[in-house]
Coordinates of C-alpha atoms in Angstrom, one line a residue:
M21 CA 102.0 48.1 138.4
T22 CA 102.7 44.6 137.5
D23 CA 105.0 43.4 135.3
A24 CA 104.3 39.9 133.1
H25 CA 106.8 37.3 132.2
L26 CA 106.1 35.1 129.4
D27 CA 105.3 31.4 130.1
R28 CA 106.9 28.8 127.7
P29 CA 105.5 28.3 124.2
L30 CA 102.5 26.2 123.6
D31 CA 102.9 22.9 121.8
R32 CA 101.6 22.1 118.6
R33 CA 98.6 20.3 119.5
S34 CA 97.6 22.6 122.5
L35 CA 98.2 25.4 120.0
F36 CA 95.2 24.7 118.1
L37 CA 93.0 23.4 120.9
A38 CA 93.8 26.6 122.9
G39 CA 94.3 29.3 120.2
A40 CA 96.1 29.7 117.0
G41 CA 99.6 30.3 115.3
V42 CA 102.6 29.7 117.3
A43 CA 102.1 31.6 120.7
T44 CA 103.2 32.3 124.3
T45 CA 100.9 33.5 127.1
A46 CA 101.8 35.9 129.7
A47 CA 101.0 35.8 133.4
L48 CA 97.4 36.8 134.4
L49 CA 96.9 40.2 135.6
T50 CA 93.8 40.5 137.8
F51 CA 91.8 43.8 138.6
E52 CA 89.7 44.0 141.7
P53 CA 86.4 45.4 142.0
A54 CA 86.4 49.3 142.0
A55 CA 86.8 50.9 145.6
A56 CA 84.1 53.6 146.6
G57 CA 84.6 56.5 144.1
E58 CA 87.4 54.8 142.2
R59 CA 86.8 55.8 138.5
K60 CA 89.6 54.0 136.6
R61 CA 92.6 51.6 137.4
T62 CA 95.6 50.7 135.1
K63 CA 98.1 47.7 135.1
T64 CA 100.8 47.2 132.9
F65 CA 102.5 44.3 131.0
K66 CA 106.1 44.6 130.0
G67 CA 108.2 42.3 127.9
E68 CA 110.8 42.0 125.0
F69 CA 110.9 40.7 121.7
T70 CA 114.4 39.5 120.4
D71 CA 113.9 36.1 118.5
P72 CA 113.4 36.4 114.7
D73 CA 112.0 32.9 115.0
G74 CA 109.9 33.5 118.3
P75 CA 106.3 33.4 118.4
D76 CA 103.7 34.6 116.0
W77 CA 101.5 35.8 118.7
V78 CA 101.5 36.7 122.5
Y79 CA 98.7 36.7 124.6
L80 CA 98.4 39.0 127.6
P81 CA 95.6 38.0 129.7
F82 CA 93.7 40.3 132.3
R83 CA 90.9 39.6 134.6
V84 CA 87.8 42.0 134.5
P85 CA 85.7 42.5 137.4
R86 CA 81.9 43.5 137.3
G87 CA 81.2 47.3 137.2
V88 CA 83.6 48.1 134.1
R89 CA 82.0 50.5 131.5
A90 CA 85.1 50.6 129.4
I91 CA 88.6 49.3 128.5
S92 CA 91.3 51.4 127.0
V93 CA 94.5 50.0 126.2
K94 CA 97.9 52.0 125.1
Y95 CA 101.1 50.5 124.2
R96 CA 104.5 51.3 122.8
Y97 CA 107.6 49.5 121.2
E98 CA 110.7 50.5 119.6
P99 CA 110.1 49.7 115.7
T100 CA 113.6 50.0 113.5
P101 CA 113.1 51.8 110.3
L102 CA 115.3 50.2 107.4
G103 CA 115.0 51.8 103.9
P104 CA 111.3 51.5 102.6
T105 CA 110.4 48.9 105.3
T106 CA 110.4 48.8 109.3
L107 CA 111.6 46.1 111.3
N108 CA 110.8 45.1 114.8
V109 CA 107.2 46.0 114.7
V110 CA 104.3 45.0 116.9
D111 CA 100.8 44.5 116.0
I112 CA 97.9 44.5 118.2
G113 CA 94.3 43.5 118.9
I114 CA 91.9 42.3 121.7
F115 CA 89.6 39.2 122.5
D116 CA 86.9 39.1 125.3
P117 CA 86.0 36.2 127.5
S118 CA 83.9 34.4 124.7
G119 CA 87.3 32.8 123.6
R120 CA 90.6 33.4 121.6
G121 CA 90.8 30.0 119.7
L122 CA 91.2 29.8 116.2
G123 CA 88.0 31.1 114.3
D124 CA 86.7 32.2 117.8
A125 CA 84.6 35.0 116.4
Q126 CA 82.5 35.4 119.0
G127 CA 85.3 36.5 121.2
F128 CA 87.1 38.8 118.7
R129 CA 86.7 42.4 119.4
G130 CA 89.1 44.3 117.5
W131 CA 92.4 44.5 115.6
S132 CA 94.3 47.5 114.6
G133 CA 98.0 46.1 113.8
G134 CA 100.6 48.5 114.0
S135 CA 98.5 51.4 112.8
R136 CA 97.5 52.8 116.5
D137 CA 99.2 53.0 119.8
S138 CA 95.9 52.8 121.8
F139 CA 92.2 51.9 121.7
R140 CA 89.1 51.9 123.7
I141 CA 86.2 49.9 123.8
S142 CA 82.8 50.4 125.6
R143 CA 79.2 49.4 125.3
S144 CA 78.3 52.5 123.2
S145 CA 81.4 53.1 121.0
A146 CA 84.9 51.8 120.0
T147 CA 88.1 53.1 118.3
P148 CA 88.0 52.2 114.6
G149 CA 89.0 48.8 114.1
Y150 CA 87.5 47.5 117.2
L151 CA 83.9 46.4 118.1
P152 CA 81.7 48.1 120.4
G153 CA 79.8 45.7 123.0
P154 CA 79.2 44.8 126.8
I155 CA 82.4 44.8 128.8
T156 CA 81.6 41.2 130.2
P157 CA 83.5 40.1 133.6
G158 CA 86.2 37.6 133.0
R159 CA 89.3 36.9 131.2
W160 CA 90.0 39.2 128.3
R161 CA 93.3 38.8 126.3
V162 CA 95.2 41.7 124.6
V163 CA 97.2 39.8 121.6
L164 CA 100.5 41.3 120.4
G165 CA 101.9 39.9 116.8
P166 CA 105.7 40.6 116.9
Y167 CA 106.6 41.2 113.1
Q168 CA 110.0 41.1 111.4
I169 CA 111.9 41.0 114.5
S170 CA 115.5 41.1 114.0
G171 CA 118.7 42.8 115.2
D172 CA 118.4 44.1 119.1
G173 CA 114.8 43.7 118.8
T174 CA 112.4 45.8 120.9
P175 CA 110.9 45.9 124.3
Y176 CA 107.1 46.5 124.7
R177 CA 104.6 48.0 127.3
V178 CA 101.1 47.5 127.3
D179 CA 99.0 49.7 129.8
V180 CA 95.6 48.4 130.4
T181 CA 93.1 50.8 132.1
L182 CA 89.6 49.9 133.2
H183 CA 87.0 52.6 133.7
F184 CA 84.6 51.9 136.2
G185 CA 80.8 53.2 136.5
R186 CA 77.4 52.5 134.8
R187 CA 77.2 51.1 131.3
G188 CA 76.4 53.5 128.4
E189 CA 73.7 53.1 125.7
R190 CA 73.9 50.0 123.5
F191 CA 75.7 50.6 120.1
R192 CA 73.4 50.3 117.1
P193 CA 75.0 49.5 113.9
T194 CA 74.1 50.8 110.5
P195 CA 75.2 48.5 107.9
A196 CA 74.9 49.2 104.1
P197 CA 72.2 47.8 102.1
R198 CA 73.3 44.8 100.1
S199 CA 71.4 46.1 97.0
V200 CA 70.8 48.9 94.8
P201 CA 66.9 49.2 94.1
G202 CA 66.1 49.5 90.4
A203 CA 69.5 48.8 89.1
G204 CA 69.0 45.8 86.7
A205 CA 71.4 43.7 84.5
G206 CA 74.6 45.5 83.1
W207 CA 78.4 46.1 83.5
Y208 CA 79.4 47.7 86.9
R209 CA 82.7 49.3 87.9
G210 CA 84.3 48.5 91.2
D211 CA 87.1 48.1 93.6
L212 CA 87.1 45.4 96.0
H213 CA 90.2 46.6 98.1
V214 CA 89.8 49.5 100.0
H215 CA 90.8 50.7 103.5
T216 CA 89.9 53.4 105.8
V217 CA 90.4 54.4 109.4
H218 CA 89.2 51.2 110.6
S219 CA 92.5 49.6 109.7
D220 CA 95.7 51.4 108.2
G221 CA 93.8 53.8 106.1
S222 CA 93.7 57.7 106.4
Q223 CA 90.4 58.1 104.8
T224 CA 87.2 58.0 106.4
P225 CA 84.4 55.9 105.1
R226 CA 82.6 59.1 104.0
Q227 CA 85.6 60.3 102.0
V228 CA 86.1 56.9 100.1
I229 CA 82.6 57.0 98.9
R230 CA 83.4 60.6 97.6
Y231 CA 86.3 59.6 95.8
A232 CA 84.8 56.5 94.4
R233 CA 82.1 58.4 92.9
K234 CA 84.3 61.0 91.4
A235 CA 86.4 57.9 90.0
G236 CA 83.2 56.7 88.1
L237 CA 82.7 53.5 90.2
D238 CA 79.2 51.9 91.1
F239 CA 80.5 50.0 94.0
I240 CA 83.4 49.4 96.3
G241 CA 84.2 46.5 98.8
T242 CA 85.4 47.2 102.2
S243 CA 88.6 45.4 103.1
E244 CA 90.1 46.3 106.4
H245 CA 93.1 44.1 107.6
N246 CA 91.8 41.6 110.0
T247 CA 88.7 43.4 111.5
T248 CA 84.8 43.9 110.8
S249 CA 84.5 47.0 112.6
A250 CA 83.6 49.1 109.4
H251 CA 81.1 46.9 108.6
Q252 CA 78.8 48.5 111.1
V253 CA 79.0 52.0 109.7
W254 CA 78.9 52.1 105.9
G255 CA 75.0 52.4 106.0
R256 CA 75.7 56.0 107.6
V257 CA 77.4 57.1 104.3
A258 CA 76.4 55.1 101.3
P259 CA 74.1 56.9 98.9
D260 CA 70.9 54.9 97.7
D261 CA 72.5 54.6 94.2
F262 CA 75.9 53.0 95.5
L263 CA 76.9 49.5 96.6
V264 CA 79.3 48.7 99.3
I265 CA 80.2 45.2 99.6
T266 CA 81.5 44.0 103.1
G267 CA 84.4 42.0 103.4
E268 CA 88.2 41.9 104.9
E269 CA 91.6 41.5 104.0
V270 CA 92.8 38.5 105.6
T271 CA 96.5 39.3 106.6
T272 CA 98.3 36.5 107.3
R273 CA 102.1 36.3 108.0
A274 CA 102.5 34.4 104.9
G275 CA 100.5 36.4 102.4
H276 CA 97.2 38.2 102.2
W277 CA 93.7 37.4 100.7
L278 CA 90.5 39.2 100.3
A279 CA 87.3 37.9 101.9
A280 CA 84.9 39.7 99.5
G281 CA 81.1 39.6 99.8
L282 CA 80.7 38.6 103.4
P283 CA 77.6 39.2 105.5
R284 CA 78.0 42.2 108.0
G285 CA 80.0 41.2 111.1
T286 CA 81.3 37.6 109.6
W287 CA 85.1 37.7 110.8
I288 CA 87.7 35.5 109.3
D289 CA 90.9 34.4 111.3
W290 CA 94.3 35.1 110.0
R291 CA 96.3 33.2 112.8
Y292 CA 97.8 30.6 110.6
R293 CA 100.8 29.8 108.2
P294 CA 100.8 27.3 105.3
E295 CA 102.5 24.4 107.4
D296 CA 99.3 24.6 109.8
E297 CA 97.1 23.5 107.1
R298 CA 94.2 25.6 108.2
L299 CA 93.7 28.1 105.1
A300 CA 91.0 25.7 103.4
R301 CA 88.9 25.9 106.6
F302 CA 88.7 29.6 106.3
T303 CA 88.0 30.0 102.4
D304 CA 85.6 27.3 102.9
Q305 CA 84.0 29.7 105.8
V306 CA 83.9 32.5 103.1
R307 CA 82.2 30.4 100.3
K308 CA 79.7 29.1 102.5
A309 CA 78.7 32.8 103.3
R310 CA 78.4 33.1 99.5
G311 CA 81.3 35.3 99.5
L312 CA 84.7 35.0 97.3
A313 CA 88.2 34.3 98.3
I314 CA 90.8 36.5 96.3
A315 CA 94.6 36.0 96.5
A316 CA 95.8 39.7 97.0
H317 CA 99.0 41.3 95.6
P318 CA 100.7 37.8 95.3
Y319 CA 104.1 39.1 94.3
Q320 CA 104.1 42.3 96.3
I321 CA 107.7 42.9 97.6
G322 CA 107.8 43.0 101.1
S323 CA 107.9 40.4 104.0
G324 CA 104.3 39.0 104.8
N325 CA 102.9 40.5 101.7
G326 CA 104.1 37.9 99.0
W327 CA 101.8 34.7 98.5
Q328 CA 103.4 31.6 100.3
F329 CA 100.5 29.3 100.3
G330 CA 101.2 27.7 96.9
D331 CA 101.6 29.3 93.4
D332 CA 98.6 27.0 92.2
F333 CA 96.2 29.3 94.4
A334 CA 94.6 26.1 95.1
E335 CA 92.2 27.6 97.8
M336 CA 91.5 30.8 96.2
D337 CA 88.5 31.5 93.9
A338 CA 90.4 34.6 92.1
I339 CA 93.8 36.1 91.8
E340 CA 94.4 39.9 92.1
V341 CA 96.7 40.1 89.2
W342 CA 96.6 43.9 89.0
N343 CA 97.1 45.9 92.3
G344 CA 97.2 49.7 92.2
P345 CA 98.9 51.9 89.6
W346 CA 101.0 49.9 86.9
S347 CA 104.2 51.5 87.8
G348 CA 107.6 51.0 89.9
L349 CA 107.5 48.0 92.1
N350 CA 103.6 47.7 91.5
A351 CA 104.3 46.9 87.8
M352 CA 107.0 44.4 88.6
A353 CA 104.6 42.3 90.8
N354 CA 101.5 43.0 88.7
T355 CA 103.4 41.7 85.7
K356 CA 104.4 38.4 87.5
A357 CA 101.0 38.0 88.5
V358 CA 99.4 38.3 85.0
A359 CA 102.2 36.0 83.8
R360 CA 101.6 33.3 86.4
W361 CA 97.7 33.7 85.7
H362 CA 98.3 32.9 82.2
E363 CA 100.2 29.9 82.9
L364 CA 97.5 28.6 85.0
L365 CA 95.1 29.2 82.3
T366 CA 97.1 27.3 79.7
A367 CA 97.3 24.4 82.2
G368 CA 93.5 24.5 82.3
V369 CA 93.2 26.0 86.0
F370 CA 90.7 29.1 85.6
K371 CA 90.9 31.5 88.7
P372 CA 89.3 35.0 87.4
A373 CA 91.6 38.0 87.3
V374 CA 90.8 41.0 89.4
G375 CA 92.1 44.4 89.4
N376 CA 91.8 46.6 92.8
S377 CA 93.3 49.9 94.0
D378 CA 94.5 48.9 97.6
T379 CA 93.8 52.3 98.4
H380 CA 95.0 53.7 101.9
K381 CA 95.2 57.4 101.3
R382 CA 93.9 59.9 98.5
E383 CA 97.2 60.0 96.9
Q384 CA 96.7 56.1 96.3
R385 CA 93.6 56.7 93.8
I386 CA 90.6 54.6 94.3
G387 CA 89.5 52.8 91.0
V388 CA 93.3 52.6 90.0
A389 CA 92.9 49.6 89.1
Q390 CA 89.2 48.6 89.1
T391 CA 87.2 45.6 87.8
V392 CA 84.1 45.9 85.3
V393 CA 81.8 43.2 86.1
R394 CA 78.6 41.6 84.4
A395 CA 76.2 41.3 86.8
K396 CA 72.2 40.4 87.0
R397 CA 71.9 43.4 89.1
L398 CA 73.6 45.8 91.4
S399 CA 73.6 43.7 94.5
A400 CA 76.4 42.2 96.6
T401 CA 75.2 38.8 95.7
A402 CA 75.1 39.4 92.0
I403 CA 78.4 41.2 91.9
I404 CA 80.1 38.6 93.5
A405 CA 78.5 35.9 91.1
G406 CA 80.0 37.9 88.4
Y407 CA 83.4 37.8 89.8
R408 CA 83.4 34.1 90.4
A409 CA 82.3 33.6 86.8
G410 CA 85.0 35.7 85.3
H411 CA 82.3 37.9 84.0
S412 CA 84.6 40.9 84.1
W413 CA 87.8 43.0 82.6
I414 CA 90.2 45.4 84.6
T415 CA 91.3 48.6 83.6
G416 CA 93.2 51.7 85.3
S417 CA 90.5 54.4 84.5
S418 CA 87.0 54.8 84.3
A419 CA 87.5 56.5 80.9
V420 CA 88.3 53.2 79.2
D421 CA 85.5 51.2 77.9
L422 CA 85.6 47.8 76.5
A423 CA 83.4 45.2 74.7
F424 CA 85.1 41.9 74.0
T425 CA 83.0 39.1 72.1
A426 CA 83.4 35.9 70.4
T427 CA 80.6 34.8 67.8
L428 CA 80.0 31.4 66.2
G429 CA 76.5 31.5 63.9
A430 CA 73.9 32.8 66.3
T431 CA 75.7 32.5 69.4
T432 CA 77.7 35.2 71.2
A433 CA 79.9 34.9 74.3
E434 CA 81.7 37.6 76.5
C435 CA 84.5 37.2 79.3
G436 CA 84.1 34.1 81.1
D437 CA 81.7 32.5 78.9
R438 CA 82.2 29.3 77.1
L439 CA 81.4 29.3 73.4
A440 CA 81.1 25.6 72.0
S441 CA 83.4 25.3 68.9
T442 CA 85.6 22.5 67.3
A443 CA 88.8 22.7 65.2
A444 CA 86.7 22.9 62.0
D445 CA 85.2 26.3 63.0
Q446 CA 86.7 29.7 62.7
V447 CA 85.3 32.0 65.5
A448 CA 85.1 35.6 65.2
V449 CA 86.5 37.4 68.0
R450 CA 86.0 41.4 68.3
L451 CA 87.6 43.8 70.7
H452 CA 86.4 47.3 70.8
V453 CA 88.0 49.7 73.3
T454 CA 87.8 53.5 73.6
G455 CA 89.1 56.2 76.0
V456 CA 92.8 54.7 75.5
P457 CA 95.9 56.8 75.3
A458 CA 97.1 57.1 71.7
G459 CA 99.5 54.6 70.7
S460 CA 98.1 51.9 73.0
V461 CA 98.4 48.5 71.6
A462 CA 95.7 45.6 71.6
T463 CA 96.7 42.0 71.5
L464 CA 94.7 38.9 71.5
I465 CA 96.3 36.1 73.3
G466 CA 95.6 32.3 73.6
P467 CA 97.4 29.6 75.4
G468 CA 101.0 29.4 76.0
A469 CA 102.8 32.0 73.8
A470 CA 99.9 32.0 71.1
T471 CA 98.6 35.3 69.8
Y472 CA 95.9 35.9 67.2
G473 CA 96.4 38.5 64.3
A474 CA 98.6 41.6 64.3
P475 CA 98.5 44.1 67.4
V476 CA 96.2 47.0 66.6
V477 CA 97.2 50.3 67.7
A478 CA 95.1 53.5 68.8
G479 CA 95.1 56.5 67.2
A480 CA 94.6 60.0 68.6
D481 CA 91.0 59.2 69.0
G482 CA 91.9 56.6 71.6
V483 CA 89.9 53.9 69.8
L484 CA 90.8 50.4 69.1
L485 CA 88.9 47.8 67.0
V486 CA 90.2 44.2 66.5
D487 CA 88.5 41.9 64.4
Q488 CA 89.9 38.5 64.1
A489 CA 89.1 34.9 63.1
V490 CA 90.6 32.6 65.7
P491 CA 90.5 28.7 65.1
G492 CA 87.6 26.9 67.1
G493 CA 88.5 24.4 69.6
T494 CA 91.1 26.7 71.2
A495 CA 91.2 26.5 74.8
F496 CA 90.6 30.4 75.5
V497 CA 91.0 33.6 74.0
R498 CA 91.6 37.0 76.2
A499 CA 92.7 40.5 75.3
E500 CA 95.3 43.0 76.5
V501 CA 95.7 46.6 75.8
R502 CA 99.1 48.2 77.0
H503 CA 100.6 51.6 76.5
G504 CA 104.4 51.0 76.5
D505 CA 105.0 48.5 79.2
A506 CA 102.1 49.7 81.2
M507 CA 98.8 47.6 81.5
V508 CA 95.5 49.5 80.0
A509 CA 93.1 46.8 80.1
L510 CA 92.8 43.2 80.5
T511 CA 90.1 40.6 79.9
N512 CA 89.1 37.3 81.6
P513 CA 89.2 34.9 78.7
I514 CA 86.3 33.6 76.6
F515 CA 86.6 29.7 76.3
L516 CA 86.2 28.0 72.8
G517 CA 86.5 24.5 73.7

């Protein structure tokens, strides 16, 4: 066994040439080729994290000889529970010899954050969160991510075991199709923020599909934390009439964002903070891949969850204003997100609103919330285009249905559309909602504190019908349905200017 001692931190210039995030690198462990009959060999890194302002990433390099069929890693540390959160957490992942620099997708081989204490990689298979593939000779690197270090800190120990022998059969990915045959233009319900066992969820992909169908969804978006491993398996479980959109929850130390609609295997790096000025590089990468960048739960309470890249959300294409059930701390965070989104709309900045469940386990019900999207077909490309244009509305249940229109003469517009009008016009705005709880209240909302007409209350039949003339030339009109303090439905705006 060999103990590793950390070198001094990299300076800021070498940081981005060599890797990403503030980082340190441990001394190299070298494994010699296997002796006759030797099946495996283990070496160990040891260290300690004690500095709250220490490195974001620590790389533990080890040299792999020829003749290795699998690598397994086991680690431990001493987290400190503190109420609803945990301090002194150490995340983990791994890069192969192809590189570990910022954006080096070729070298990325997996990430499990703090959700696993061990993993294994071979040519044939890998622990969920990790990518099967060749065990190439050269310098591999375990990456540790110390998180919320405080108090007495935590020691860590990382055992790396090489398994010798003949390589196995090559892994064959089974990605999900990117479209549903025969599904034409319409409104489709989906949830782009879904976790499985491939990151920190307890649900398998098969279970997620089953729960999503029971919830009345037409599509989901897979969004594992910082890894693409799930992209390779959804085709095994996705029914022919159900769409799985591949993506990633990019989990930085200064906020999370969804990279939705990525081509299979496209990995987006997360190892940067606002001061590094690297966010735009990766949101541009997503857009070039015809995907969508969505700020996730921007005001969620908890270190690392809240958005710290600027409350103008300049690099984002959309904002997740409704995350999970509208209750407790979620309700507080969602309320703040809707308020900020409305401020941006009033200022003339349109970032479409999105709602998702952020489900990690069955109790966090998928589809609570969900986004209902107008699309030309049920395909990843068309659904993402619908999100990008704001042709969508949000609700917490598939029992709720909604039509929101603005009409002037022979022209009718829906969510995200622009209806040309002037101050001399009166635009007929109609909101028709079904399936809401009795007593729910519908309101038409404009810029600033403007509202149009009296609120309408749903009766026992759960139906709301609002017909209201709105002055032409108004920047936008949108609709909300609430039951008490809880949101029931929220539309993206129709623009009337």
